[in-house]
Short mmCIF file of C-alpha atoms and ligand atoms in Angstrom, two decimals:
data_model
loop_
_atom_site.label_atom_id
_atom_site.label_comp_id
_atom_site.label_asym_id
_atom_site.label_seq_id
_atom_site.Cartn_x
_atom_site.Cartn_y
_atom_site.Cartn_z
CA MET A 1 87.01 -19.05 32.60
CA SER A 2 88.08 -17.48 29.33
CA SER A 3 86.68 -14.25 27.97
CA THR A 4 85.29 -16.14 24.96
CA ASP A 5 83.05 -18.20 27.27
CA GLN A 6 81.61 -14.95 28.50
CA THR A 7 80.72 -14.06 24.94
CA ALA A 8 78.96 -17.40 24.54
CA ARG A 9 76.87 -16.70 27.67
CA GLU A 10 76.19 -13.15 26.59
CA THR A 11 75.02 -14.40 23.19
CA ALA A 12 72.77 -16.93 24.91
CA LEU A 13 71.32 -14.23 27.20
CA LEU A 14 70.57 -11.89 24.31
CA ALA A 15 69.16 -14.67 22.11
CA LEU A 16 66.92 -16.05 24.87
CA SER A 17 65.68 -12.60 25.82
CA ALA A 18 64.96 -11.54 22.24
CA CYS A 19 63.29 -14.89 21.62
CA GLU A 20 61.02 -14.40 24.60
CA ARG A 21 60.19 -10.79 23.72
CA GLN A 22 59.48 -11.40 20.04
CA GLY A 23 58.18 -14.97 20.19
CA ALA A 24 60.84 -15.76 17.55
CA TRP A 25 61.69 -19.40 16.83
CA SER A 26 64.80 -20.53 18.62
CA ASP A 27 66.71 -22.35 15.90
CA GLY A 28 66.57 -19.79 13.09
CA PHE A 29 66.89 -16.91 15.48
CA LEU A 30 69.76 -18.52 17.34
CA LYS A 31 71.64 -19.27 14.12
CA LYS A 32 71.32 -15.62 13.10
CA THR A 33 72.44 -14.40 16.53
CA LEU A 34 75.43 -16.75 16.51
CA ARG A 35 76.41 -15.61 13.03
CA GLU A 36 76.22 -11.96 14.04
CA ALA A 37 78.17 -12.56 17.28
CA GLY A 38 80.99 -14.16 15.23
CA LEU A 39 81.64 -16.89 17.82
CA ASP A 40 84.15 -19.65 17.11
CA SER A 41 82.79 -23.20 16.91
CA ARG A 42 83.45 -24.01 20.59
CA ASP A 43 81.67 -20.89 21.84
CA ALA A 44 78.86 -21.34 19.34
CA ALA A 45 78.37 -24.87 20.69
CA LEU A 46 78.27 -23.55 24.29
CA ALA A 47 75.82 -20.76 23.39
CA THR A 48 73.61 -23.28 21.57
CA ARG A 49 73.68 -25.72 24.48
CA LEU A 50 72.79 -22.93 26.91
CA CYS A 51 69.91 -21.68 24.78
CA PHE A 52 68.46 -25.12 24.16
CA GLY A 53 69.02 -26.20 27.77
CA VAL A 54 67.28 -23.13 29.20
CA LEU A 55 64.34 -23.44 26.78
CA GLN A 56 63.99 -27.17 27.47
CA ASN A 57 63.96 -26.61 31.24
CA ARG A 58 62.50 -23.13 31.51
CA MET A 59 59.52 -23.95 33.74
CA LEU A 60 61.62 -26.12 36.05
CA LEU A 61 64.31 -23.42 36.30
CA ASP A 62 61.63 -20.82 37.08
CA PHE A 63 60.22 -23.14 39.75
CA TYR A 64 63.66 -23.27 41.43
CA ILE A 65 64.23 -19.53 41.00
CA GLY A 66 60.80 -18.85 42.54
CA LYS A 67 61.76 -20.91 45.58
CA PHE A 68 64.98 -18.95 46.19
CA SER A 69 63.80 -15.44 45.33
CA THR A 70 61.32 -13.11 46.97
CA THR A 71 60.34 -11.78 43.52
CA ARG A 72 58.40 -14.17 41.29
CA PRO A 73 60.26 -14.88 37.99
CA GLU A 74 57.36 -13.61 35.87
CA LYS A 75 57.61 -10.20 37.61
CA MET A 76 61.31 -9.81 36.74
CA GLU A 77 62.80 -7.91 33.79
CA ILE A 78 63.25 -10.45 30.94
CA LYS A 79 67.05 -10.23 30.92
CA VAL A 80 67.28 -10.60 34.71
CA ARG A 81 65.10 -13.68 34.50
CA ASN A 82 67.24 -15.15 31.74
CA ALA A 83 70.50 -14.35 33.56
CA LEU A 84 69.10 -16.30 36.52
CA ARG A 85 67.90 -19.18 34.34
CA LEU A 86 71.34 -19.42 32.71
CA GLY A 87 73.02 -19.53 36.10
CA VAL A 88 70.71 -22.17 37.54
CA TYR A 89 70.85 -24.24 34.34
CA GLN A 90 74.64 -24.38 34.42
CA MET A 91 74.72 -25.42 38.07
CA ALA A 92 71.89 -27.95 37.89
CA PHE A 93 72.52 -29.48 34.45
CA MET A 94 76.15 -28.86 33.36
CA THR A 95 78.51 -30.87 35.53
CA LYS A 96 81.77 -29.39 34.21
CA ILE A 97 81.05 -25.73 34.95
CA PRO A 98 82.27 -24.50 38.37
CA HIS A 99 79.41 -22.90 40.29
CA ASN A 100 81.43 -19.76 41.02
CA ALA A 101 81.88 -19.15 37.31
CA ALA A 102 78.19 -19.72 36.59
CA VAL A 103 77.21 -17.25 39.33
CA ASN A 104 79.80 -14.60 38.48
CA GLU A 105 79.06 -14.65 34.75
CA SER A 106 75.34 -14.18 35.34
CA VAL A 107 76.02 -11.33 37.78
CA GLU A 108 78.31 -9.59 35.26
CA LEU A 109 75.75 -10.03 32.47
CA THR A 110 73.08 -8.54 34.72
CA LYS A 111 75.28 -5.51 35.47
CA LYS A 112 75.95 -5.03 31.78
CA HIS A 113 72.51 -5.64 30.31
CA CYS A 114 69.81 -5.04 32.91
CA LYS A 115 68.20 -1.71 33.73
CA ASN A 116 67.56 -2.09 37.46
CA PRO A 117 70.80 -1.23 39.36
CA ARG A 118 69.80 -3.57 42.22
CA ALA A 119 69.25 -6.55 39.93
CA ALA A 120 72.89 -7.75 40.00
CA GLY A 121 72.80 -8.03 43.81
CA MET A 122 69.56 -10.00 43.65
CA VAL A 123 70.97 -12.35 40.96
CA ASN A 124 74.09 -12.88 43.07
CA GLY A 125 72.02 -13.66 46.19
CA VAL A 126 69.64 -16.08 44.46
CA LEU A 127 72.35 -17.96 42.56
CA ARG A 128 74.61 -18.31 45.63
CA ASN A 129 71.63 -19.71 47.49
CA VAL A 130 70.92 -22.19 44.66
CA SER A 131 74.59 -23.19 44.64
CA ARG A 132 74.56 -23.91 48.40
CA ASN A 133 71.44 -26.05 47.97
CA ILE A 134 72.23 -27.73 44.66
CA ASP A 135 72.12 -31.24 46.18
CA ARG A 136 68.75 -30.63 47.82
CA LEU A 137 66.81 -28.58 45.31
CA PRO A 138 63.14 -28.16 46.25
CA VAL A 139 60.80 -31.03 45.49
CA ILE A 140 58.03 -30.24 43.00
CA GLU A 141 54.78 -30.11 44.94
CA SER A 142 51.70 -30.33 42.77
CA ASP A 143 48.01 -31.14 43.00
CA SER A 144 48.11 -33.66 40.14
CA ARG A 145 50.51 -35.85 38.20
CA GLU A 146 49.89 -33.70 35.13
CA GLU A 147 51.00 -30.59 37.02
CA TYR A 148 54.08 -32.44 38.26
CA LEU A 149 54.98 -33.57 34.71
CA SER A 150 54.38 -30.05 33.43
CA ILE A 151 57.00 -28.53 35.76
CA ARG A 152 59.38 -31.50 35.74
CA TYR A 153 59.67 -31.53 31.92
CA SER A 154 58.81 -27.86 31.29
CA HIS A 155 55.80 -28.41 29.04
CA PRO A 156 52.70 -26.24 29.60
CA LEU A 157 49.87 -28.00 31.40
CA TRP A 158 47.51 -27.94 28.40
CA LEU A 159 50.09 -29.83 26.36
CA VAL A 160 50.76 -32.41 29.08
CA ARG A 161 47.00 -32.99 29.20
CA GLU A 162 46.83 -33.44 25.41
CA PHE A 163 49.70 -35.95 25.43
CA THR A 164 48.29 -37.78 28.48
CA ASP A 165 44.89 -38.09 26.76
CA LEU A 166 46.61 -39.55 23.69
CA LEU A 167 49.13 -41.85 25.35
CA GLY A 168 48.30 -42.36 29.02
CA SER A 169 50.43 -40.89 31.78
CA GLU A 170 53.41 -43.26 31.56
CA GLU A 171 54.03 -42.97 27.84
CA ALA A 172 53.26 -39.24 27.91
CA GLU A 173 56.14 -38.91 30.40
CA ALA A 174 58.41 -40.82 28.01
CA LEU A 175 57.45 -38.39 25.23
CA LEU A 176 58.09 -35.33 27.43
CA GLU A 177 61.48 -36.71 28.42
CA THR A 178 62.35 -37.46 24.79
CA ASP A 179 61.32 -33.91 23.84
CA ASN A 180 64.07 -32.64 26.17
CA GLY A 181 66.73 -34.93 24.71
CA GLN A 182 69.15 -34.33 21.86
CA PRO A 183 67.68 -35.03 18.45
CA PRO A 184 69.79 -37.19 16.13
CA ILE A 185 71.02 -35.37 13.01
CA THR A 186 70.13 -37.47 10.00
CA ALA A 187 71.49 -36.98 6.49
CA GLN A 188 69.70 -38.39 3.44
CA ILE A 189 72.04 -39.44 0.66
CA ASN A 190 71.55 -37.89 -2.77
CA THR A 191 71.77 -41.22 -4.58
CA CYS A 192 71.62 -39.38 -7.92
CA ARG A 193 75.12 -38.06 -7.12
CA THR A 194 76.81 -40.52 -4.80
CA THR A 195 76.51 -43.62 -2.64
CA MET A 196 76.30 -44.05 1.09
CA GLU A 197 79.82 -45.57 1.16
CA GLN A 198 81.35 -42.64 -0.71
CA THR A 199 79.56 -40.17 1.54
CA LEU A 200 80.78 -42.02 4.63
CA ASP A 201 84.36 -41.71 3.33
CA ARG A 202 83.96 -38.02 2.59
CA LEU A 203 82.50 -37.31 6.01
CA ALA A 204 85.23 -39.32 7.75
CA GLU A 205 87.86 -37.21 5.90
CA ALA A 206 86.16 -34.09 7.29
CA GLY A 207 86.22 -35.53 10.85
CA VAL A 208 82.45 -36.06 11.02
CA GLU A 209 81.24 -39.22 12.72
CA ALA A 210 78.55 -40.94 10.70
CA GLN A 211 76.74 -44.25 10.98
CA PRO A 212 74.17 -45.89 8.74
CA HIS A 213 70.68 -45.39 10.15
CA PRO A 214 69.47 -48.59 11.84
CA TRP A 215 66.39 -49.09 9.64
CA LEU A 216 66.30 -46.48 6.87
CA PRO A 217 68.45 -47.23 3.80
CA ASN A 218 70.60 -44.40 2.38
CA CYS A 219 70.35 -42.43 5.60
CA LEU A 220 73.22 -41.54 7.94
CA VAL A 221 73.14 -40.53 11.58
CA LEU A 222 75.75 -37.79 12.12
CA SER A 223 77.58 -36.48 15.16
CA GLY A 224 80.37 -33.98 15.77
CA THR A 225 79.38 -32.06 12.67
CA GLY A 226 80.00 -28.39 13.59
CA ASN A 227 78.35 -26.21 10.97
CA LEU A 228 77.26 -28.69 8.30
CA GLU A 229 76.94 -26.03 5.66
CA HIS A 230 80.73 -25.62 5.71
CA LEU A 231 81.38 -29.25 4.70
CA THR A 232 82.41 -29.71 1.08
CA ALA A 233 80.33 -32.92 0.88
CA PHE A 234 77.29 -30.81 1.79
CA ARG A 235 78.14 -28.01 -0.63
CA GLU A 236 78.62 -30.56 -3.40
CA GLY A 237 75.07 -31.79 -2.81
CA LEU A 238 75.94 -35.33 -1.68
CA PHE A 239 73.29 -35.20 1.03
CA TYR A 240 70.66 -33.06 2.69
CA ILE A 241 69.40 -33.01 6.27
CA GLN A 242 66.00 -34.56 6.90
CA ASP A 243 64.33 -36.64 9.58
CA PRO A 244 63.58 -40.29 8.64
CA ALA A 245 59.85 -39.69 9.20
CA ALA A 246 59.80 -36.82 6.71
CA ARG A 247 61.61 -38.88 4.09
CA LEU A 248 59.33 -41.84 4.67
CA ALA A 249 56.32 -39.59 4.08
CA VAL A 250 57.60 -39.14 0.53
CA GLU A 251 58.22 -42.88 0.15
CA VAL A 252 54.59 -43.41 1.16
CA ALA A 253 53.46 -41.01 -1.60
CA ASP A 254 55.59 -43.13 -3.96
CA PRO A 255 56.63 -40.68 -6.69
CA ARG A 256 58.41 -42.51 -9.57
CA PRO A 257 60.69 -41.43 -12.45
CA GLY A 258 58.80 -39.51 -15.14
CA MET A 259 55.85 -38.57 -12.92
CA LYS A 260 54.38 -35.13 -12.45
CA VAL A 261 54.42 -34.19 -8.77
CA LEU A 262 53.12 -31.20 -6.82
CA ASP A 263 54.61 -30.30 -3.43
CA ALA A 264 51.99 -27.76 -2.33
CA CYS A 265 53.59 -26.53 0.94
CA ALA A 266 57.18 -27.09 0.04
CA ALA A 267 59.64 -24.74 1.75
CA PRO A 268 62.41 -25.29 2.66
CA GLY A 269 62.14 -28.20 0.23
CA GLY A 270 62.88 -31.43 2.11
CA LYS A 271 60.00 -33.45 0.64
CA THR A 272 60.68 -32.01 -2.81
CA PHE A 273 64.30 -33.19 -2.62
CA ALA A 274 63.30 -36.65 -1.36
CA ALA A 275 60.86 -36.90 -4.28
CA ALA A 276 63.49 -35.77 -6.81
CA ILE A 277 65.92 -38.43 -5.55
CA ARG A 278 63.26 -41.12 -5.66
CA MET A 279 62.35 -40.00 -9.21
CA GLU A 280 66.05 -40.18 -10.18
CA GLY A 281 65.78 -36.60 -11.34
CA GLN A 282 63.32 -37.57 -14.10
CA GLY A 283 59.87 -36.04 -14.42
CA GLU A 284 58.59 -32.75 -13.07
CA ILE A 285 58.19 -31.48 -9.54
CA GLN A 286 56.22 -28.30 -9.03
CA SER A 287 57.38 -27.05 -5.66
CA CYS A 288 55.24 -24.28 -4.18
CA ASP A 289 54.98 -22.25 -1.02
CA ILE A 290 52.85 -19.30 0.02
CA HIS A 291 55.85 -17.25 1.16
CA ALA A 292 57.90 -15.61 -1.58
CA HIS A 293 61.01 -15.32 0.61
CA LYS A 294 61.02 -19.09 1.16
CA GLU A 295 61.04 -19.90 -2.55
CA LYS A 296 64.77 -19.09 -2.62
CA LEU A 297 65.45 -21.80 -0.03
CA ILE A 298 63.94 -24.45 -2.29
CA GLN A 299 65.82 -23.08 -5.31
CA ALA A 300 69.14 -23.03 -3.45
CA GLY A 301 68.66 -26.62 -2.26
CA ALA A 302 67.63 -27.85 -5.71
CA GLU A 303 70.68 -26.20 -7.26
CA ARG A 304 73.05 -27.60 -4.65
CA LEU A 305 71.65 -31.13 -5.07
CA GLY A 306 71.71 -30.74 -8.89
CA PHE A 307 68.02 -31.20 -9.74
CA THR A 308 66.68 -29.46 -12.83
CA CYS A 309 63.31 -31.28 -12.58
CA ILE A 310 62.27 -28.96 -9.73
CA LYS A 311 60.27 -25.87 -10.67
CA THR A 312 59.35 -23.44 -7.91
CA ALA A 313 56.43 -21.03 -7.57
CA VAL A 314 54.74 -18.89 -4.97
CA MET A 315 51.25 -20.25 -4.47
CA ASP A 316 48.56 -20.26 -1.81
CA GLY A 317 47.46 -23.87 -1.48
CA LYS A 318 43.95 -22.71 -0.54
CA LYS A 319 43.39 -20.82 -3.81
CA HIS A 320 42.25 -22.80 -6.80
CA ARG A 321 44.44 -22.83 -9.89
CA PRO A 322 42.44 -24.14 -12.88
CA ALA A 323 45.62 -25.02 -14.83
CA PHE A 324 46.51 -27.58 -12.12
CA GLU A 325 43.19 -29.47 -12.18
CA ASN A 326 43.71 -33.26 -12.56
CA ALA A 327 47.32 -32.55 -13.59
CA PHE A 328 49.48 -34.44 -11.06
CA ASP A 329 50.26 -38.09 -10.41
CA VAL A 330 51.21 -37.25 -6.83
CA VAL A 331 50.25 -34.23 -4.70
CA MET A 332 51.94 -33.73 -1.34
CA ALA A 333 50.27 -31.48 1.25
CA ASP A 334 52.76 -31.10 4.10
CA VAL A 335 50.57 -28.47 5.67
CA PRO A 336 51.35 -25.72 8.21
CA CYS A 337 50.69 -27.15 11.67
CA SER A 338 51.32 -26.63 15.39
CA GLY A 339 54.72 -28.39 15.09
CA LEU A 340 54.26 -30.21 18.40
CA GLY A 341 56.04 -33.29 17.01
CA ILE A 342 59.34 -31.44 16.66
CA ILE A 343 59.72 -29.94 20.13
CA ARG A 344 63.04 -31.79 20.43
CA LYS A 345 64.41 -29.73 17.53
CA LYS A 346 62.58 -26.49 18.31
CA PRO A 347 62.22 -26.46 22.09
CA ASP A 348 60.34 -23.16 22.27
CA ILE A 349 57.41 -24.47 20.20
CA ARG A 350 55.94 -25.79 23.46
CA TYR A 351 55.47 -22.22 24.72
CA LYS A 352 53.32 -21.16 21.75
CA ASP A 353 50.02 -19.60 22.69
CA PRO A 354 47.57 -22.49 22.15
CA GLU A 355 44.68 -20.23 21.16
CA PRO A 356 45.71 -19.43 17.56
CA LEU A 357 46.46 -23.14 17.04
CA ALA A 358 42.72 -23.81 17.20
CA GLY A 359 42.39 -22.25 13.73
CA LEU A 360 44.83 -24.64 12.07
CA PRO A 361 42.48 -27.53 11.19
CA ALA A 362 40.36 -25.13 9.11
CA VAL A 363 43.45 -23.99 7.15
CA GLN A 364 44.69 -27.57 6.76
CA SER A 365 41.28 -28.73 5.51
CA ALA A 366 41.03 -25.83 3.06
CA ILE A 367 44.46 -26.65 1.59
CA LEU A 368 43.66 -30.35 1.39
CA ASP A 369 40.26 -29.82 -0.26
CA ASN A 370 41.79 -27.52 -2.85
CA VAL A 371 44.94 -29.45 -3.78
CA ALA A 372 42.90 -32.67 -3.99
CA THR A 373 41.41 -31.28 -7.21
CA TYR A 374 44.93 -31.23 -8.70
CA VAL A 375 45.34 -35.03 -8.38
CA LYS A 376 44.82 -37.08 -11.57
CA PRO A 377 42.22 -39.84 -11.33
CA GLY A 378 44.12 -42.81 -9.91
CA GLY A 379 46.76 -40.52 -8.40
CA VAL A 380 47.98 -40.11 -4.80
CA LEU A 381 47.28 -37.32 -2.32
CA LEU A 382 49.61 -37.30 0.67
CA TYR A 383 48.58 -35.43 3.80
CA ALA A 384 51.40 -34.82 6.29
CA THR A 385 52.02 -32.82 9.45
CA CYS A 386 54.75 -32.60 12.07
CA THR A 387 52.28 -32.55 14.92
CA LEU A 388 50.76 -35.19 17.18
CA LEU A 389 47.36 -33.68 17.81
CA GLU A 390 44.50 -35.76 16.44
CA ARG A 391 42.47 -32.67 15.51
CA GLU A 392 45.19 -31.68 13.00
CA ASN A 393 45.79 -35.26 11.83
CA GLY A 394 43.21 -38.06 11.67
CA ASP A 395 40.30 -35.66 12.21
CA VAL A 396 41.31 -33.50 9.23
CA VAL A 397 41.64 -36.61 7.06
CA GLN A 398 38.27 -37.95 8.20
CA GLY A 399 36.59 -34.60 7.51
CA PHE A 400 38.19 -34.56 4.06
CA LEU A 401 36.93 -38.08 3.29
CA ASP A 402 33.43 -37.12 4.39
CA ARG A 403 33.46 -34.23 1.89
CA ASN A 404 35.40 -35.99 -0.90
CA GLN A 405 34.03 -39.40 -1.68
CA ASP A 406 36.26 -39.78 -4.74
CA PHE A 407 39.22 -40.45 -2.39
CA THR A 408 39.99 -43.49 -0.23
CA LEU A 409 42.71 -44.21 2.31
CA GLU A 410 45.28 -46.71 1.02
CA LYS A 411 47.36 -49.01 3.21
CA PHE A 412 51.15 -48.83 3.00
CA GLN A 413 54.24 -50.60 4.26
CA LEU A 414 57.00 -48.88 6.24
CA PRO A 415 60.42 -50.38 6.97
CA GLU A 416 60.65 -52.68 9.98
CA PRO A 417 60.35 -52.09 12.89
CA LEU A 418 57.64 -49.57 11.94
CA GLY A 419 55.46 -52.09 10.13
CA ARG A 420 52.34 -51.69 8.07
CA ALA A 421 49.75 -48.90 8.13
CA GLU A 422 46.64 -50.97 7.43
CA ASN A 423 44.29 -47.99 7.66
CA GLY A 424 46.39 -45.73 5.41
CA MET A 425 47.53 -43.46 8.26
CA PHE A 426 50.60 -43.57 10.47
CA THR A 427 51.87 -41.51 13.39
CA PHE A 428 55.60 -41.45 14.07
CA TRP A 429 56.37 -40.98 17.77
CA PRO A 430 59.72 -39.66 19.08
CA GLN A 431 59.56 -41.89 22.20
CA ARG A 432 58.69 -45.02 20.18
CA HIS A 433 60.51 -44.63 16.89
CA GLY A 434 63.30 -42.16 17.66
CA THR A 435 62.03 -39.93 14.83
CA ASP A 436 60.32 -36.58 14.82
CA GLY A 437 56.67 -36.72 15.77
CA PHE A 438 54.99 -36.86 12.38
CA PHE A 439 51.73 -37.90 10.76
CA VAL A 440 51.06 -39.21 7.25
CA ALA A 441 47.92 -40.27 5.44
CA LYS A 442 47.92 -41.78 1.93
CA LEU A 443 44.81 -41.02 -0.09
CA ARG A 444 44.10 -42.43 -3.56
CA LYS A 445 41.78 -40.70 -6.04
CA LYS A 446 39.35 -43.09 -7.64
CA THR A 447 39.74 -43.63 -11.39
C1 LIG B 1 55.57 -27.98 7.37
S1 LIG B 1 56.21 -26.72 6.39
C2 LIG B 1 56.70 -27.59 4.94
C3 LIG B 1 57.99 -28.32 5.05
C4 LIG B 1 58.47 -28.85 3.71
N1 LIG B 1 57.45 -29.64 3.03
C5 LIG B 1 59.72 -29.67 3.83
O1 LIG B 1 59.66 -30.90 3.84
O2 LIG B 1 60.80 -29.09 3.90
C6 LIG B 1 54.77 -25.93 5.83
C7 LIG B 1 55.01 -24.89 4.79
O3 LIG B 1 53.73 -24.47 4.32
C8 LIG B 1 53.83 -23.12 3.96
N2 LIG B 1 52.45 -22.61 3.91
C9 LIG B 1 51.70 -22.09 4.90
N3 LIG B 1 50.47 -21.79 4.45
C10 LIG B 1 50.44 -22.14 3.14
C11 LIG B 1 49.47 -22.07 2.13
N4 LIG B 1 48.24 -21.57 2.36
N5 LIG B 1 49.79 -22.50 0.89
C12 LIG B 1 51.03 -22.98 0.63
N6 LIG B 1 51.99 -23.07 1.54
C13 LIG B 1 51.71 -22.66 2.79
C14 LIG B 1 54.73 -22.51 5.00
O4 LIG B 1 55.36 -21.35 4.50
C15 LIG B 1 55.73 -23.65 5.26
O5 LIG B 1 56.89 -23.45 4.50
#
């Protein structure tokens, strides 16, 4: 085991512990931690795998730890708990790591980072015990199938119940399993600058494997990328990273060259960029977000991709702006949501406290009601979320329609195999479509 591997594990321990203490999002926080640790690409990949793996399996790992320890995991110091989770994860899920190394590294990390002087001995004892029993790990006993699924796939019980109510037990299990898989990285081609063929050549030169997406034109599925931001093809604005579902949301809204478009909840800018490409850079896109610090992200992306039609502003989508009334051909409301459709990309989202999420439909409805007034008669209002909960999706749309009779849902066509959304709404499911979990509704303002 090289000393650099130790740094990767140490980075993972510190990132996981800080994440748990602060409730910080894993991806952004992890990127920052990796940058500050100065790891090379191999160690950064190991630290990332460890962080994602532990988050994806946290409840299952804690179940195992609880079976082999006299102290319950929730009673342990955060760093001790995470040193144990890292050790068990490596032994149970990473076939190439010798158990001795996994145990020793966790023990050393405990000595270095944990306050209790007896903790290292406890970590050593528990992990050696797990190692001896790795081929007969305890069976999950539970009172119900939902409880079993909750521990098996490390999703809180309330979430398993939500997904089971929506999908039935069998398909809910498929979703939970997909949530713990590796998400594909998909690049959308900036067809204003290049073609898919040219981009494929440029990526091949850089050693990146890329394949055309099976059903979305001008989209590539990437692998072996390392840090994408270092690729010259990325820096030259030949593509940007976006899930097929998110790009299709913009296709549903159907912005065309010369139109005036508002992206009301825009940062970091994915839908804005998809609209700019679809509009061939012609027209005007007003790209707004409530957070001033996020405006820069949209500006940086627009500059990199070469779009001068994008204007940014800081704006609260709930507050009425008279100058915007009836001003836009297309308004996109990709509202803040619980994010439960993108657990595969942000594994810690599942551990969010569900209580504050109850307030989201009110915020979503307030944004939708307000930005609807900005749509020209005959124009399109797109409502989108990256969640799967009906109360943030169809229910918000239905409530909006009840209050706003000058809008109707409009059917739309998606590429095969997705098909047609006859009722003007469509949910993308990770386990069915291989995309993020995502919801879109297309509303048309009467003339
Ligand atoms: C789902 S994200 C948008 C993603 C973006 N459309 C994209 O495709 O890259 C929701 C965004 O809404 C912003 N937001 C939250 N509350 C808002 C509000 N009241 N008005 C405008 N933006 C808001 C958040 O800062 C966040 O950037």
